[in-house]
mmCIF file of C-alpha atoms and ligand atoms in Angstrom:
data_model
loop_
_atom_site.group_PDB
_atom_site.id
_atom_site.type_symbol
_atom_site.label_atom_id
_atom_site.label_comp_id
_atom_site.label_asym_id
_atom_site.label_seq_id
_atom_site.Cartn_x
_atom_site.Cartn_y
_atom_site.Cartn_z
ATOM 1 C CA UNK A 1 16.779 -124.775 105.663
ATOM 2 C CA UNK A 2 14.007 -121.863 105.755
ATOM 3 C CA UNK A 3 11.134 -122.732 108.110
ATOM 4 C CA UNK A 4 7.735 -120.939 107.112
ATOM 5 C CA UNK A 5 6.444 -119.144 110.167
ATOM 6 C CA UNK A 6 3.606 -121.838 109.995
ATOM 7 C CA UNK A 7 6.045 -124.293 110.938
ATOM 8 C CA UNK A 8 7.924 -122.658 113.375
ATOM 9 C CA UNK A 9 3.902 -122.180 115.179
ATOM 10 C CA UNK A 10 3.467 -125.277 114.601
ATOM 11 C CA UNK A 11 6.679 -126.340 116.677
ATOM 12 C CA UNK A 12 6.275 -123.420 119.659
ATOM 13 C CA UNK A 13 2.350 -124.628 119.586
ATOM 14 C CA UNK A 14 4.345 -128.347 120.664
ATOM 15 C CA UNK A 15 7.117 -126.917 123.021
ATOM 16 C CA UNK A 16 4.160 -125.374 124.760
ATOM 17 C CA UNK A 17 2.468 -128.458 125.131
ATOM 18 C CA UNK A 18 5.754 -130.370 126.188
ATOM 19 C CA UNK A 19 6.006 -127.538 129.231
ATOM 20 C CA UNK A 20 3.318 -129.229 130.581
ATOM 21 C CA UNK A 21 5.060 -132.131 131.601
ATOM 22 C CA UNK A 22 7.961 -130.288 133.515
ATOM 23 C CA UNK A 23 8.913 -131.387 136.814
ATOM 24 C CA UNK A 24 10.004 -128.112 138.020
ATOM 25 C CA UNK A 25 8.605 -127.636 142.008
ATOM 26 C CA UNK A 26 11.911 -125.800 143.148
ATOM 27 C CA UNK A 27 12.059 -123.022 140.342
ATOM 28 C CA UNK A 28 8.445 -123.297 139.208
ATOM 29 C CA UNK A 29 9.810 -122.365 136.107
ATOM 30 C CA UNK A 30 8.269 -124.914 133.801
ATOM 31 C CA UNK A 31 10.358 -125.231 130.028
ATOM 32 C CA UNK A 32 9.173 -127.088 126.935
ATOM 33 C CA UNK A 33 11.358 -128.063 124.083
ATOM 34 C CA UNK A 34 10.292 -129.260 120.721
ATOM 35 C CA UNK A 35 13.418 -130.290 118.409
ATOM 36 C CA UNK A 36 12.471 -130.861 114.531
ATOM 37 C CA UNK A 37 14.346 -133.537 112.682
ATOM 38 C CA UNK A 38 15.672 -133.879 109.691
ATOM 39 C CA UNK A 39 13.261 -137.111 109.291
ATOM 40 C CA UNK A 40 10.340 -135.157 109.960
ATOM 41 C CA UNK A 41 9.994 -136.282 113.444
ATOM 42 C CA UNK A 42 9.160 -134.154 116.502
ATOM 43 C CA UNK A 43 10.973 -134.721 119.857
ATOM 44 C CA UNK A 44 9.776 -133.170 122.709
ATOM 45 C CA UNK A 45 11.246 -132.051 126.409
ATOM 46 C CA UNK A 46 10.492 -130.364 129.718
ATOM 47 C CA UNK A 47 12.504 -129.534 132.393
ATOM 48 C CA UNK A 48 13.360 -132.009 135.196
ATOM 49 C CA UNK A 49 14.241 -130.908 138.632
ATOM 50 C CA UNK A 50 15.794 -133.029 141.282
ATOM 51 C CA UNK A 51 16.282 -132.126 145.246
ATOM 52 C CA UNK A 52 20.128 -132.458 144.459
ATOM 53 C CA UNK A 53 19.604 -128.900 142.252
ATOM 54 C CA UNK A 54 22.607 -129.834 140.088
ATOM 55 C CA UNK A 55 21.535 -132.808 138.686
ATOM 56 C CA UNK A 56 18.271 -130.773 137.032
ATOM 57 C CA UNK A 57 18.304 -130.999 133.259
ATOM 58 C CA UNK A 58 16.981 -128.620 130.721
ATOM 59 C CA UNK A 59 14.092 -129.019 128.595
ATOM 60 C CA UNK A 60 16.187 -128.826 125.585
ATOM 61 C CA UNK A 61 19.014 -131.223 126.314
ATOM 62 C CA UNK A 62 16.305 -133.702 127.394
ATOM 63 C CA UNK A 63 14.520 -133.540 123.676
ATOM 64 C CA UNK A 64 17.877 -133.514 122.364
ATOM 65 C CA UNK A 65 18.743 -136.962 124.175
ATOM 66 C CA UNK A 66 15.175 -138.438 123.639
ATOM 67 C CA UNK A 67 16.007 -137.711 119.620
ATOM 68 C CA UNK A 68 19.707 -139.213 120.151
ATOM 69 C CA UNK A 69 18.168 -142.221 121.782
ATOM 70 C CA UNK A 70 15.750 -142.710 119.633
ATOM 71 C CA UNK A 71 18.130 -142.658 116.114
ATOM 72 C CA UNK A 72 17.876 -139.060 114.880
ATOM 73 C CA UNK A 73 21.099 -136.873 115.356
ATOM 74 C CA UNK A 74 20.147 -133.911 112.642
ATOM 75 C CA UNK A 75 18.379 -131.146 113.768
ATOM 76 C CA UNK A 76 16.728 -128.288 111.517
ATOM 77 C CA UNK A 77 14.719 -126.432 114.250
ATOM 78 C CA UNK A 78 13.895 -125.786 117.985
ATOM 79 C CA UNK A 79 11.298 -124.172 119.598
ATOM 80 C CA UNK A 80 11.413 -123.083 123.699
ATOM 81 C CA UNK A 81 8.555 -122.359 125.767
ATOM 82 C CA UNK A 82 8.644 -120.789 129.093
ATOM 83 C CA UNK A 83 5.248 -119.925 130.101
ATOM 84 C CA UNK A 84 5.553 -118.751 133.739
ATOM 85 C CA UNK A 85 8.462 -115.978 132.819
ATOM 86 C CA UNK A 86 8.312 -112.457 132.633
ATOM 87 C CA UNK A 87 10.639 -111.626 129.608
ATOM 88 C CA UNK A 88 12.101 -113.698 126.731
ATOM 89 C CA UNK A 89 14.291 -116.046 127.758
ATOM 90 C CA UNK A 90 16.466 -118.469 125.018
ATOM 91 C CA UNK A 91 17.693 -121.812 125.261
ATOM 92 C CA UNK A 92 20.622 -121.351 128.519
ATOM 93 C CA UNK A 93 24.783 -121.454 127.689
ATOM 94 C CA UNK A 94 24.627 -124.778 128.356
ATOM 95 C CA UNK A 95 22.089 -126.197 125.836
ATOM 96 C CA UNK A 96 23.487 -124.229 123.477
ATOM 97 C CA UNK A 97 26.658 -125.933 123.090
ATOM 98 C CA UNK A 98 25.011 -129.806 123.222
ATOM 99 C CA UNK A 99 22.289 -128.403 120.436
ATOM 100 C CA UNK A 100 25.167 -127.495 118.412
ATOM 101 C CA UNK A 101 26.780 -130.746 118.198
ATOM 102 C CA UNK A 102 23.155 -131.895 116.089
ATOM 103 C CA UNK A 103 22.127 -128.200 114.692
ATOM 104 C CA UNK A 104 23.883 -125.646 111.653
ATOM 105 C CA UNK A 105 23.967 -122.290 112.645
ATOM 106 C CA UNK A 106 21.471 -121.605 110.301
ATOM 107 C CA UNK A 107 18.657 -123.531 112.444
ATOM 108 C CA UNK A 108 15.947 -121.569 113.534
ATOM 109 C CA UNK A 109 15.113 -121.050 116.994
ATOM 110 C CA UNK A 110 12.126 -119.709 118.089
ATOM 111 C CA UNK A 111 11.356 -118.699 121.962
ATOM 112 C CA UNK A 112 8.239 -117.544 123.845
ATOM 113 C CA UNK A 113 6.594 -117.797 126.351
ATOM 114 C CA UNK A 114 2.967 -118.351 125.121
ATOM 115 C CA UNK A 115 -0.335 -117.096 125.871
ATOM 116 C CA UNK A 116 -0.723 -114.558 122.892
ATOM 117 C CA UNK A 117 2.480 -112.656 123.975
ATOM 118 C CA UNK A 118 5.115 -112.585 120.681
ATOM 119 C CA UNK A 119 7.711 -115.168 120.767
ATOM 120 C CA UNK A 120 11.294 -114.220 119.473
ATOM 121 C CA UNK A 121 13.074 -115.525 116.661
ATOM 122 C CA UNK A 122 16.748 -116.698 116.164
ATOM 123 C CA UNK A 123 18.907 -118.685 114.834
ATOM 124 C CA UNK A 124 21.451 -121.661 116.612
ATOM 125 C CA UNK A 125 24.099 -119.423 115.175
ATOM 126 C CA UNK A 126 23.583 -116.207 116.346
ATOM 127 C CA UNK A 127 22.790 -117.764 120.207
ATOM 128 C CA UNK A 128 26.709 -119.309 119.750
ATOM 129 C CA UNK A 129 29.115 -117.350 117.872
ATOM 130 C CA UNK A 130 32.624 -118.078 117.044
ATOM 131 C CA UNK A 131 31.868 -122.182 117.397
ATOM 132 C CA UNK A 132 35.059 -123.383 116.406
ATOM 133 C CA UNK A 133 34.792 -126.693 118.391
ATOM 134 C CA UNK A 134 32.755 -127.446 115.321
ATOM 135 C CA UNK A 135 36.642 -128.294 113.540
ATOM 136 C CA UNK A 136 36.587 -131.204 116.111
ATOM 137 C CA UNK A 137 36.411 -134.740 114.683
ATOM 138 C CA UNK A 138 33.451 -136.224 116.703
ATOM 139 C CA UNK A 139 34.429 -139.127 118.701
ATOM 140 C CA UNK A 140 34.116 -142.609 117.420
ATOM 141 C CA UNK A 141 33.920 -144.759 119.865
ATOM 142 C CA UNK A 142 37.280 -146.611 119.401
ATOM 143 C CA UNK A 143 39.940 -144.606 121.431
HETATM 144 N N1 THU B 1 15.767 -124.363 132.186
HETATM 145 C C1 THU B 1 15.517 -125.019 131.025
HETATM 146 O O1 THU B 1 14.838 -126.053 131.020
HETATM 147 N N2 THU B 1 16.047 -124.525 129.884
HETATM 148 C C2 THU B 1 16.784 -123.386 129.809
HETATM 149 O O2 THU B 1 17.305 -123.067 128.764
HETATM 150 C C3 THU B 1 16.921 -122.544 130.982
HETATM 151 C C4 THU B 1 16.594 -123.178 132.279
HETATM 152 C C5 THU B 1 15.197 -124.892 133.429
HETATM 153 C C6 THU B 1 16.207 -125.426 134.400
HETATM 154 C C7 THU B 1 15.461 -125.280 135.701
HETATM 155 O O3 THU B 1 14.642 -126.423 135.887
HETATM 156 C C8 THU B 1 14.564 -124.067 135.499
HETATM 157 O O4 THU B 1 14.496 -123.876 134.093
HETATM 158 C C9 THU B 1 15.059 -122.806 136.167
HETATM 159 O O5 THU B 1 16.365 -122.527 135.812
#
């Protein structure tokens, strides 16, 4: 599906706002997420740290799993903020592969990080090439 650039504002303009939630005192390197479903709904993210640094969780898987637990599993866009970095930086190897179990390769995704400076725009599939798990049958919670 083709996002207007309206939309995709609209959707950085939330994944700003969502960055102001992150928990992030060991990086201070706060991330918003704001996932659009195919229901219409929003679902928002930040980053949360923990003192164990491993169990930290992106901004985006956590808007992914607040969409998951709250019934949507269809994605049609994603927008990142990272307001304190220096350069553009996109969604992280990681969050790639758990947006692409919900997300087409078509999806737009749109990072920035705010503050007039001009965000960059993507797509799911060009940030994960060659995703063949995709022939997997998804598990279905018999076996
Ligand atoms: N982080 C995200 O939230 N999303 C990304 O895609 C990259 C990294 C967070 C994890 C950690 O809290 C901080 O940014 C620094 O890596």
């Amino acid at each position: 599906m083709n996002l207007d650039d309206k939309q995709m504002d609209k959707l950085f303009a939330l994944a700003l706002k969502a960055a102001e939630a992150a928990y992030a005192p060991y990086s201070k390197f706060r991330v918003g997420a704001a996932l659009l479903g195919a229901d219409g709904r929003v679902f928002s993210g930040c980053n949360v740290e923990n003192r164990s640094f491993g169990l930290s969780i992106c901004a985006e898987r956590n808007a992914v799993f607040q969409a998951v637990a709250q019934g949507c599993r269809d994605f049609l866009a994603l927008a990142v903020a990272t307001p304190d970095a220096k350069s553009l930086t996109g969604p992280c190897g990681a969050c790639r592969q758990v947006l692409s179990e919900f997300m087409g390769p078509q999806a737009p995704v749109r990072f920035g990080i705010g503050g007039g400076s001009a965000p960059a725009d993507s797509t799911l599939g060009e940030l994960l090439p060659f995703d063949s798990l995709h022939d997997l049958i998804p598990y279905d919670g018999k076996s």
